[in-house]
Coordinates of C-alpha atoms and ligand atoms in Angstrom, one line a residue:
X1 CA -26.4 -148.3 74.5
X2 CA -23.8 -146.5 76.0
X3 CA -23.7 -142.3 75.2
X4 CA -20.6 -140.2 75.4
X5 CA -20.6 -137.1 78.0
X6 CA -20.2 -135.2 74.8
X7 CA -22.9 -136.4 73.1
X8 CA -25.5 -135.4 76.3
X9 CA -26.4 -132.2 75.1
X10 CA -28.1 -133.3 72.1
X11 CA -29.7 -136.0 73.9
X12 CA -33.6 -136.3 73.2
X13 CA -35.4 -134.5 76.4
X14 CA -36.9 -137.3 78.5
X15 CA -35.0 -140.2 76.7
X16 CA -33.1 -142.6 78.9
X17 CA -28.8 -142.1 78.4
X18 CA -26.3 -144.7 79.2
X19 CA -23.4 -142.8 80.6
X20 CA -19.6 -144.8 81.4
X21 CA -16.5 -143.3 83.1
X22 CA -15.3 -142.1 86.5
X23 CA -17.2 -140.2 89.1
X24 CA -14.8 -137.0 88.4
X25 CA -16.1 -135.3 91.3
X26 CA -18.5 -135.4 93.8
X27 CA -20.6 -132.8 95.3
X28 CA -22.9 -133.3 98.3
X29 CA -25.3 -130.5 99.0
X30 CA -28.2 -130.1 102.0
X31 CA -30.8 -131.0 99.2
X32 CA -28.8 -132.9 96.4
X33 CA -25.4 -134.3 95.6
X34 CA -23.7 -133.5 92.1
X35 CA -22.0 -136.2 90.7
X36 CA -19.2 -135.6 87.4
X37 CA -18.9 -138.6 85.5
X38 CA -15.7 -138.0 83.2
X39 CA -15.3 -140.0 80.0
X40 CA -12.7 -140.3 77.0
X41 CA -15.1 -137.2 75.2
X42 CA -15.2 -134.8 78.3
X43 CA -17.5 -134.3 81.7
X44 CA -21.1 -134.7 82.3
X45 CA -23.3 -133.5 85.1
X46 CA -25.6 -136.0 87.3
X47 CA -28.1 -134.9 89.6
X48 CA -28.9 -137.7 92.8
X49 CA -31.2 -137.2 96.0
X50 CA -29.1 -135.8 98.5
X51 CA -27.6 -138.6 100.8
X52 CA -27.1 -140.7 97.7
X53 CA -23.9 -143.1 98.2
X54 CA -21.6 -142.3 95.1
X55 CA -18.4 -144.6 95.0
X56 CA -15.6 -142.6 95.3
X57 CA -13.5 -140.5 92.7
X58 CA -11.7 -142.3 90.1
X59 CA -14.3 -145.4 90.6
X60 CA -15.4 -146.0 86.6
X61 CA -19.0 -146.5 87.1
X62 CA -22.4 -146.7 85.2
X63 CA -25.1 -144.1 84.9
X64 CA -28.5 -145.1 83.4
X65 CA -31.0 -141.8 84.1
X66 CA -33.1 -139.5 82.5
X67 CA -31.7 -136.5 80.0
X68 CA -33.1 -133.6 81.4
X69 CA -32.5 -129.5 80.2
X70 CA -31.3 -127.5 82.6
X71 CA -29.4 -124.1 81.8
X72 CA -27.3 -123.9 84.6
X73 CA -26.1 -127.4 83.8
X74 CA -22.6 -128.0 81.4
X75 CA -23.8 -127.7 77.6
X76 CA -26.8 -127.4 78.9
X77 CA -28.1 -130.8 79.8
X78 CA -28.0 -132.8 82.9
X79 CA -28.8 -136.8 83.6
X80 CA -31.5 -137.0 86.9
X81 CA -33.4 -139.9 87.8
X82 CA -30.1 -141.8 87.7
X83 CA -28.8 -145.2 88.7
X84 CA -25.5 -145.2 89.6
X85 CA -23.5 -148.7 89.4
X86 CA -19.8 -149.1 90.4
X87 CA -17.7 -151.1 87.9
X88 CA -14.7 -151.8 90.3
X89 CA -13.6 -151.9 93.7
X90 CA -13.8 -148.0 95.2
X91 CA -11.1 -145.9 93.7
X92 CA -8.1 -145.2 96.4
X93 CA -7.6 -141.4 96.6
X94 CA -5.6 -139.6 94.2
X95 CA -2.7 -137.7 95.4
X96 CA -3.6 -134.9 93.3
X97 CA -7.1 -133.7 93.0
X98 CA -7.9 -134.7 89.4
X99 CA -11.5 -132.3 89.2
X100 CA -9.6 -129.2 90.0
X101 CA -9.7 -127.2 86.6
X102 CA -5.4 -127.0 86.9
X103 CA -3.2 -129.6 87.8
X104 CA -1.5 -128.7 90.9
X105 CA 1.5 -131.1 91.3
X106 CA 5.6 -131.1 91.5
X107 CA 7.2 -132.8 88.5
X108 CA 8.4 -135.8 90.1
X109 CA 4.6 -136.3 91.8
X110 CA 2.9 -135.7 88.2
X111 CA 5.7 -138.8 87.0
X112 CA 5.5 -141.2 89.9
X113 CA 2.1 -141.2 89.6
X114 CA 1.4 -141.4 85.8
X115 CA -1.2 -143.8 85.2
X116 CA -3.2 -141.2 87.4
X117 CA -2.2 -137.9 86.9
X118 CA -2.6 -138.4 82.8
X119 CA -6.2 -138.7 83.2
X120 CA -6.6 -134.6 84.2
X121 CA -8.2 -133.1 81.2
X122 CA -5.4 -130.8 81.1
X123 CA -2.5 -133.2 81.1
X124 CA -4.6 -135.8 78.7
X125 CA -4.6 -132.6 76.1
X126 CA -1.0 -133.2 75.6
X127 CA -0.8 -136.1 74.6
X128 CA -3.7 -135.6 72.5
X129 CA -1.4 -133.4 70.6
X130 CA 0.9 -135.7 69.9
X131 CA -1.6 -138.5 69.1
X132 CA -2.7 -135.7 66.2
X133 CA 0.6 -134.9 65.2
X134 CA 1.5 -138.1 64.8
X135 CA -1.7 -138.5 62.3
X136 CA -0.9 -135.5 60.5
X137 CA 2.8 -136.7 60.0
X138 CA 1.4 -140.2 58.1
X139 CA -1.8 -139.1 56.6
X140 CA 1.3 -136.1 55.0
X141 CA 3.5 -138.3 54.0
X142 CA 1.1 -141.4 52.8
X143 CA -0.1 -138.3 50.5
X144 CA 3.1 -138.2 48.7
X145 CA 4.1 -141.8 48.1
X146 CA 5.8 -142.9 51.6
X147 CA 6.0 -146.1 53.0
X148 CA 5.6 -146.8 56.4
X149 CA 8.3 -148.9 57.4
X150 CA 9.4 -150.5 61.1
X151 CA 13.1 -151.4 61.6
X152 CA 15.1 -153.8 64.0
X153 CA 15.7 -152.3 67.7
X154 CA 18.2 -154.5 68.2
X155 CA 21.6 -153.2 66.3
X156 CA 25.2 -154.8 65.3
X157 CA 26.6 -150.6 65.3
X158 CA 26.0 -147.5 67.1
X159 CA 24.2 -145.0 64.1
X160 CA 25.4 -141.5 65.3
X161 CA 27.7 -142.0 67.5
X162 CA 29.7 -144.2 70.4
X163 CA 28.8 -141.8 73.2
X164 CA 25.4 -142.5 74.2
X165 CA 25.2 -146.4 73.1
X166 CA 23.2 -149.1 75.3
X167 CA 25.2 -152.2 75.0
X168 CA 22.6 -155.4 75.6
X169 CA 23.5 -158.9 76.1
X170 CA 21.9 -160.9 72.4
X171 CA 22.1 -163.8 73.4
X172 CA 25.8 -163.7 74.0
X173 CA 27.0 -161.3 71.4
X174 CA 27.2 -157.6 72.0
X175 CA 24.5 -155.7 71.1
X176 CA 23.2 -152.1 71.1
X177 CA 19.5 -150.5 71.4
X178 CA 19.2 -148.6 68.0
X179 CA 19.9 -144.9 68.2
X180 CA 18.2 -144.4 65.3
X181 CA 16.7 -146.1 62.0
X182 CA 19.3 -144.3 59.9
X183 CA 20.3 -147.3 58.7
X184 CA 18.1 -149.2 57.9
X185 CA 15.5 -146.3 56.4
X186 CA 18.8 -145.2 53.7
X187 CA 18.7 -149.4 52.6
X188 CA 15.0 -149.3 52.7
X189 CA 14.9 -146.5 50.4
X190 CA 16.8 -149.0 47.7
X191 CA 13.5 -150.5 48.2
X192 CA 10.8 -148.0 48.2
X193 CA 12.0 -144.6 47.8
X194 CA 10.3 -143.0 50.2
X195 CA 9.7 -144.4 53.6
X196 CA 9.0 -143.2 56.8
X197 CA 9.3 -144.6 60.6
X198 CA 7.4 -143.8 64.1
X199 CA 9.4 -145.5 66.6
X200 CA 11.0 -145.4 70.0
X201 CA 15.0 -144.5 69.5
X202 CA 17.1 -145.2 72.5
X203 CA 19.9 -142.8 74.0
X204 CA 21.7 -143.6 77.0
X205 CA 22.7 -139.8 77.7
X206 CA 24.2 -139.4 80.5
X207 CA 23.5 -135.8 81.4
X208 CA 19.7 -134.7 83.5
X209 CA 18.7 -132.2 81.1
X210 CA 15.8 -130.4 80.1
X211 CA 15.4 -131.6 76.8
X212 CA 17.0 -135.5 76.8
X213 CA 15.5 -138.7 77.2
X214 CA 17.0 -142.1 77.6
X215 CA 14.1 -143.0 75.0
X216 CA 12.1 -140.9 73.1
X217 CA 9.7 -141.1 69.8
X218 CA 11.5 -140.8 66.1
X219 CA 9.5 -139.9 63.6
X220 CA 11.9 -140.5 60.1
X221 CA 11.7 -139.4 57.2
X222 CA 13.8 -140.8 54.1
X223 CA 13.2 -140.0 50.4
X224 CA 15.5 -141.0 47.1
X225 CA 16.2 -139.3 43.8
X226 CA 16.9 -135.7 45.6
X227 CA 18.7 -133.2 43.8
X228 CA 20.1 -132.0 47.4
X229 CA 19.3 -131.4 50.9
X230 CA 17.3 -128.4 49.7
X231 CA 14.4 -130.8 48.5
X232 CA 14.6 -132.4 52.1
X233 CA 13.8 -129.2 53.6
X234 CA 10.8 -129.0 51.5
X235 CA 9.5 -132.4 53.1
X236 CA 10.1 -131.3 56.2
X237 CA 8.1 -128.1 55.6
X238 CA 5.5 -130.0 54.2
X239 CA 5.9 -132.6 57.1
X240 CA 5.7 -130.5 59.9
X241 CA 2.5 -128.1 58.3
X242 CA 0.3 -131.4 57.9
X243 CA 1.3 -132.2 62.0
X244 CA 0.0 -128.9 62.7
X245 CA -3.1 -129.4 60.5
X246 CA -3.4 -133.3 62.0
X247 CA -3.3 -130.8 65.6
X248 CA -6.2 -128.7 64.4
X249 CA -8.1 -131.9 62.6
X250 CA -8.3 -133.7 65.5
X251 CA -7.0 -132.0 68.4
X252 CA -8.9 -128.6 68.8
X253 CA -10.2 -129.4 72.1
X254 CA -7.1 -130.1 73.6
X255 CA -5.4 -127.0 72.0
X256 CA -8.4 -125.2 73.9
X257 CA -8.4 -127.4 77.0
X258 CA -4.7 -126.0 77.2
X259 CA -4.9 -122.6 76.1
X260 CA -1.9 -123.3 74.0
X261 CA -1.3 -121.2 70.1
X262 CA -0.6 -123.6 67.6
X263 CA 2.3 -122.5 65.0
X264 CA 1.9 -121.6 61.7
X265 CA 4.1 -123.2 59.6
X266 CA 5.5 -120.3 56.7
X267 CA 5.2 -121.8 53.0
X268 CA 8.7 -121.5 52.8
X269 CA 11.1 -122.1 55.8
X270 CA 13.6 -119.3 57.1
X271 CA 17.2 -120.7 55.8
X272 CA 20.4 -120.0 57.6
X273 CA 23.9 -121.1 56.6
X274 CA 25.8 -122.2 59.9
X275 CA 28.6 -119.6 59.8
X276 CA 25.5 -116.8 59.2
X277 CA 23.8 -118.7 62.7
X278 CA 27.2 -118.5 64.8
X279 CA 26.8 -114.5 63.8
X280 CA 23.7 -113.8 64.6
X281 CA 24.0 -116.3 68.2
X282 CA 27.1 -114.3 68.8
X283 CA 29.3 -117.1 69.0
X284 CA 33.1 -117.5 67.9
X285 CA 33.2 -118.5 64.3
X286 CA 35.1 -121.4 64.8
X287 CA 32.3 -123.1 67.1
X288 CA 31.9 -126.6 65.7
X289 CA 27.8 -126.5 67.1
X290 CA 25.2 -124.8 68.8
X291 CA 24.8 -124.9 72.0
X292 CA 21.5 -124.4 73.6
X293 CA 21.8 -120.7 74.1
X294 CA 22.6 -120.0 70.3
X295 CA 19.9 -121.7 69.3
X296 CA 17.6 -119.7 71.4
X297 CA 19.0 -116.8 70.1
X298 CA 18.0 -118.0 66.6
X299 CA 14.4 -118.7 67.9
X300 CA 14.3 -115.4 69.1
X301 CA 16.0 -113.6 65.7
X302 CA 13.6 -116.3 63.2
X303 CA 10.7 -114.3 65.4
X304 CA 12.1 -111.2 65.1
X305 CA 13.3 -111.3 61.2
X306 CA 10.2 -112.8 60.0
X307 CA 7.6 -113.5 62.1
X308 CA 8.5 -117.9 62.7
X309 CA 8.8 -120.0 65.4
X310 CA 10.7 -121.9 62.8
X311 CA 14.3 -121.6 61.3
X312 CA 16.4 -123.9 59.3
X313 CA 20.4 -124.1 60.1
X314 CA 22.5 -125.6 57.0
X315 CA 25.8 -126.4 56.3
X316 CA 26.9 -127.5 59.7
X317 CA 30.8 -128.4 59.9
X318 CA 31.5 -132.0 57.8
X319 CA 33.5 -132.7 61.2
X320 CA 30.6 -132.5 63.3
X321 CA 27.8 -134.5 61.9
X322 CA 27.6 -137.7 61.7
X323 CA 29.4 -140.2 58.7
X324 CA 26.9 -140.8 56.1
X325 CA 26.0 -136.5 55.9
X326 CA 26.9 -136.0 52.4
X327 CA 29.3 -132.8 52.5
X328 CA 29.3 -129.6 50.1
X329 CA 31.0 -130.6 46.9
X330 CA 32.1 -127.3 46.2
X331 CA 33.3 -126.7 49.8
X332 CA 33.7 -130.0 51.8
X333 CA 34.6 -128.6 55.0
X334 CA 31.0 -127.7 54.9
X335 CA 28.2 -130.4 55.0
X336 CA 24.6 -130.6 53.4
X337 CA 23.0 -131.2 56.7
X338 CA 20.5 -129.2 58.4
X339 CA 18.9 -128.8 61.9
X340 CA 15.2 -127.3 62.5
X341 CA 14.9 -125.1 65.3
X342 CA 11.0 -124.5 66.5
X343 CA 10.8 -122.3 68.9
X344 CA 14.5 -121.8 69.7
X345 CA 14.7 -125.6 70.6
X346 CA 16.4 -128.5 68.2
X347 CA 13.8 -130.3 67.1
X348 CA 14.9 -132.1 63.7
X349 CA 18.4 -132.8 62.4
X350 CA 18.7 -134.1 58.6
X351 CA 21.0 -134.2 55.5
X352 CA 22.0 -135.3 52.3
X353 CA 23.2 -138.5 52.8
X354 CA 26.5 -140.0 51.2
X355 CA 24.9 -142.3 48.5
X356 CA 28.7 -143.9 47.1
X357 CA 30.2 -147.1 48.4
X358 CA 33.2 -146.0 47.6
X359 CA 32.7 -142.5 49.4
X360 CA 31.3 -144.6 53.1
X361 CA 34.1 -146.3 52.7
X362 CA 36.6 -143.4 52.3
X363 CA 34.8 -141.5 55.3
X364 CA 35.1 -144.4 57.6
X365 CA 38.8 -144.6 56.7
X366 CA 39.1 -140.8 57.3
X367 CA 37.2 -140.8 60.5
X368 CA 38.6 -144.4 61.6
X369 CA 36.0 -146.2 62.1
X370 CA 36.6 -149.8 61.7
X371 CA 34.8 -151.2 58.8
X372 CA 33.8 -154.5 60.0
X373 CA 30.8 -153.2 62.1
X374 CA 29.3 -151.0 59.2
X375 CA 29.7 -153.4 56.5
X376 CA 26.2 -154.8 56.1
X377 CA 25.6 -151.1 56.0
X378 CA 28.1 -150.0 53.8
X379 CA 27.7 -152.5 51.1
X380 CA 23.7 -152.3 50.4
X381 CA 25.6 -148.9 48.7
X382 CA 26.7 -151.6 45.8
X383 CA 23.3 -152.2 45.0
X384 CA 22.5 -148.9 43.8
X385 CA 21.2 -146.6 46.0
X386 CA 19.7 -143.3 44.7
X387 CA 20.7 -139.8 45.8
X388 CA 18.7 -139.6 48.7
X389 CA 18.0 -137.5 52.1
X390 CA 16.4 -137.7 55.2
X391 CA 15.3 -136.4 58.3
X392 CA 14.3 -137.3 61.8
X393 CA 11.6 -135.1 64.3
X394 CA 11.8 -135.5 68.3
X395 CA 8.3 -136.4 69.0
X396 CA 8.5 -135.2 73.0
X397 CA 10.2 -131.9 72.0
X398 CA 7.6 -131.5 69.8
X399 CA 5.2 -131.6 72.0
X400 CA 7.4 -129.9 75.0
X401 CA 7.8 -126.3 72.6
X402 CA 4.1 -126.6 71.1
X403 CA 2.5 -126.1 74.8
X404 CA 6.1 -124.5 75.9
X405 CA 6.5 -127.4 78.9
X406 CA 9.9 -126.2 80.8
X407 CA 10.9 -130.0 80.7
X408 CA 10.4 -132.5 78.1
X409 CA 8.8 -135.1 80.9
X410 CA 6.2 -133.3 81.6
X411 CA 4.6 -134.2 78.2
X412 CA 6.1 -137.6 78.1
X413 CA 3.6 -140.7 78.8
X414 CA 6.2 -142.4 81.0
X415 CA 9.7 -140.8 80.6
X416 CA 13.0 -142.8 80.9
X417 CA 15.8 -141.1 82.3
X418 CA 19.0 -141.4 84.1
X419 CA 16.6 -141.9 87.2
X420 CA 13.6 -143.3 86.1
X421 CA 12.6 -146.9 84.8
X422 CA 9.0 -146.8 86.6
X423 CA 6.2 -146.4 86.2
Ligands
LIG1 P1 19.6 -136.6 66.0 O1 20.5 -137.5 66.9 O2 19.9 -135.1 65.9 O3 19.5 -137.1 64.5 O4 18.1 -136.7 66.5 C1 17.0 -136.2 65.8 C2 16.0 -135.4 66.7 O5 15.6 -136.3 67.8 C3 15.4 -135.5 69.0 N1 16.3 -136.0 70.0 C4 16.0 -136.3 71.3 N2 14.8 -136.1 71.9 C5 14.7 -136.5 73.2 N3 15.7 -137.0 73.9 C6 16.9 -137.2 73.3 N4 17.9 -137.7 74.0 C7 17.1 -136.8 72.0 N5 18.1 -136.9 71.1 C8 17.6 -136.4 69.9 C9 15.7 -134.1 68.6 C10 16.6 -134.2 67.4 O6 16.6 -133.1 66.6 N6 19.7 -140.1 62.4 C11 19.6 -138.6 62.6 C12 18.4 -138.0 61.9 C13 18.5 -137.9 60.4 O7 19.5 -137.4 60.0 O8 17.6 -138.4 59.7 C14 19.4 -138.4 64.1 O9 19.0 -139.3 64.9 O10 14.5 -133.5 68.3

C-alpha cells in the first residue's frame, strides 16, 4: 500500500514503505546518492548505493524500501534499502530548479510554464489557500441556510456594464460571456433565499493591470428578506472570517510553507460612508470612485484607526454603480452599495438590490437602457421577490493581498489576459 512522504516519520522501524511522487532532487555523493521523492503531503528522504541510476527530476517514480531512523534525516526518518521504479518516460529538465527552497523565476517564465512551476512547494501553497478559502466560504455559508447554485455562462445582457463584454457567436445570435451571476442569483433568491455561487466570471478588460483578469473566480453571495445593506455586510463579515478559518483548517502548512500572516477578521467590520472615504484618501469631494490610490490610502488609515486590513466603503454615488443597487431612500443621490477593501485592494463590491418591477423599470428608463434585453430579468420582479442583497468576492485578489503577490497572476493557476490564452 502506498504511504505518504508525510506519513514516513511515524512509519514502524524496519517495516517496508511504499512511497509515490517525483524524484524532487537528486544528490550523488562519493559513497551514496540522496534521492527526494516529493508527493501531494510534502518531501521524503531516500538513501541508494552510490552510483545508483535515479531517473531524472520531475520523473514520478516508485520507492518500495526499508523505514529506517536517522536524526539527521527530514522528520527524522529516512527510506534505505530501496527500489526505485520509474512510472514514465525520464522527466525533460525544468527550466527552473523546482528543489531549490525559493522559486527563482521572472513572471512570464513562472506562467509560460505553469503546469511545472505550480508543483514548487512554495508556489503550490498558494493555491492551497485558495482551495481552503474556498471551503471555508461553503462550509460558512451551508451553515446558515445557502444554496449552492450554478448559473448559465452564456448571457442575452451584459450585468454591470457594456464596457468590458465578450460578444460570442450562439449559434447565430449574439451572445455575451457572463460578467457576473447577478442575475440570475437575485431570480434564484425568489427560489431559495439564500444562494451562493463559485464560478468563473468573464471580463474582457482591456487595460494590463495589476489587479484585472480577462477571467477570474466569483464567489456570490445572495440572501432575501434583508432589512438593508447593513445586514449584507454582516454576511460578508461572517463570509470572509469562515475563509480565513477554512485557511487555518486546512491550509496551515501552506501558510507556513509561505511565511505569509493570515488576517484577522474584526467581529465587526470598519464602516465608512463614501464622502467620509474621499476625505480621508484626499480626493475632491465630487469624485464619482476610487481610484487605486484612495483606496490604498484607506488600507493604510483602516490599519492605522483600528488595527484592520479590512474596511467597508458605503454609500457609493447612485450614478456610479450599477442598475439594480437599490439607492438611499432618504437621499437617492446616494446608493446602498458597499465595496470591501482588504489590505487597501477592492476585493468585494455589493448592495441592496432594487427589489420593485416597477422601480427596474424606471431606472432603465432613467439610465436608457433599452428594455428588451433585460426583460426576462426585469419581470421575475412580478413574481415577488423579497428585499434582498448580495455580494460578490475576487477569488485571485484574494489570494494576491493574503500572501501580498505584486500581480494577481502570480497566484492564478493559468491566468487569462489581454496576452495570454496558453497554457
Ligand atoms: P464587481 O464588478 O465589482 O461586482 O466585481 C466583484 C469583485 O470581483 C473582483 N474583480 C476582478 N478580479 C479580477 N479581475 C477582474 N477583471 C475583476 N473585476 C472584478 C473584485 C471585485 O470587487 N455583480 C457585482 C457583485 C455584487 O454586487 O454582488 C460585481 O460583479 O474583487
Amino acid at each position: 500500500m502506498r504511504s505518504l512522504c508525510s506519513s514516513l516519520p511515524t512509519a514502524e522501524p524496519g517495516s517496508v514503505v511504499t512511497l509515490e511522487g517525483w524524484v524532487h532532487r537528486r544528490r550523488e555523493l562519493a559513497r551514496v546518492t540522496f534521492l527526494v521523492v516529493r508527493d501531494r503531503s510534502g518531501l521524503a528522504q531516500v538513501v541508494l548505493p552510490a552510483g545508483t541510476d535515479v531517473p531524472p527530476e520531475e520523473t514520478p517514480i516508485r520507492v518500495v524500501g526499508t523505514a529506517t531512523a536517522n536524526a539527521q534525516a527530514p522528520g527524522g526518518v529516512e527510506v534505505t534499502e530501496a527500489t526505485v521504479t520509474a512510472l514514465s518516460e525520464p522527466a525533460d529538465t525544468p527550466v527552473v530548479e523546482l528543489w531549490r527552497p525559493t522559486l527563482d523565476a521572472s513572471l512570464p517564465t513562472l506562467l509560460d510554464h505553469a503546469a511545472t512551476t505550480w508543483r514548487h512547494p512554495q508556489q503550490r501553497a498558494k493555491w492551497e489557500l485558495a482551495a481552503a478559502s474556498l471551503r471555508g466560504f461553503r462550509s460558512t455559508l451551508d451553515d446558515q441556510g445557502f444554496t449552492e447554485i450554478a448559473t448559465p455562462k452564456f448571457v442575452e445582457s451584459a450585468t454591470e456594464s457594456g464596457a468590458n463584454v465578450f460578444a460570442v457567436d450562439y449559434f447565430g445570435r449574439p451572445a455575451y460571456l457572463a460578467q457576473s451571476p447577478q442575475f440570475y442569483k437575485q431570480q434564484l433568491v425568489g427560489v431559495f433565499e439564500r444562494v451562493y455561487e463559485v464560478g468563473p466570471v468573464f471580463r474582457a478588460e482591456p487595460h494590463d493591470t495589476v489587479r484585472h483578469l480577462a477571467e477570474y473566480v466569483s464567489l456570490d453571495v445572495e440572501l432575501g428578506f434583508i432589512r438593508d445593506h447593513r445586514d449584507v455586510i454582516a454576511c460578508l463579515r461572517d463570509t470572509v472570517a469562515g475563509m480565513v478559518a477554512g485557511i487555518h483548517e486546512h491550509a496551515g502548512d501552506a501558510v507556513e510553507r509561505l511565511g505569509i500572516t493570515v488576517p484577522e477578521v474584526p467581529a465587526e467590520l470598519p464602516v465608512l460612508h463614501f464622502r467620509e472615504a474621499l476625505e480621508i484618501a484626499g480626493a475632491p469631494a465630487d469624485e464619482p470612485d476610487l481610484n487605486p490610490g484612495h483606496e490604498r490610502a484607506l488600507g493604510e488609515w483602516a490599519m492605522r484607526e483600528h488595527g484592520s486590513d479590512f474596511v467597508v466603503v458605503e454609500g457609493y454615488p447612485t450614478a456610479s454603480r450599477a442598475f439594480y443597487s437599490h439607492p438611499d431612500p432618504d437621499e437617492p443621490h446616494w446608493s446602498r452599495s458597499f465595496d470591501l477593501l482588504f489590505r487597501g485592494l477592492e476585493l468585494v463590491s455589493g448592495a441592496q438590490r432594487l427589489h420593485r418591477y416597477a422601480d427596474y423599470v424606471a431606472t432603465l428608463e432613467q439610465r436608457g437602457y433599452p428594455y428588451e434585453p433585460y426583460a426576462s430579468y426585469v419581470e421575475a420582479f412580478r413574481r415577488g421577490i423579497p428585499p434582498h442583497g448580495g455580494f460578490a468576492i475576487g477569488l485571485e485578489r484574494w489570494v494576491a493581498r493574503l500572501v501580498e503577490a505584486a500581480n494577481i497572476r502570480e497566484v492564478t493557476l493559468f491566468p487569462r489576459d489581454l496576452h495570454r490564452l496558453t497554457p
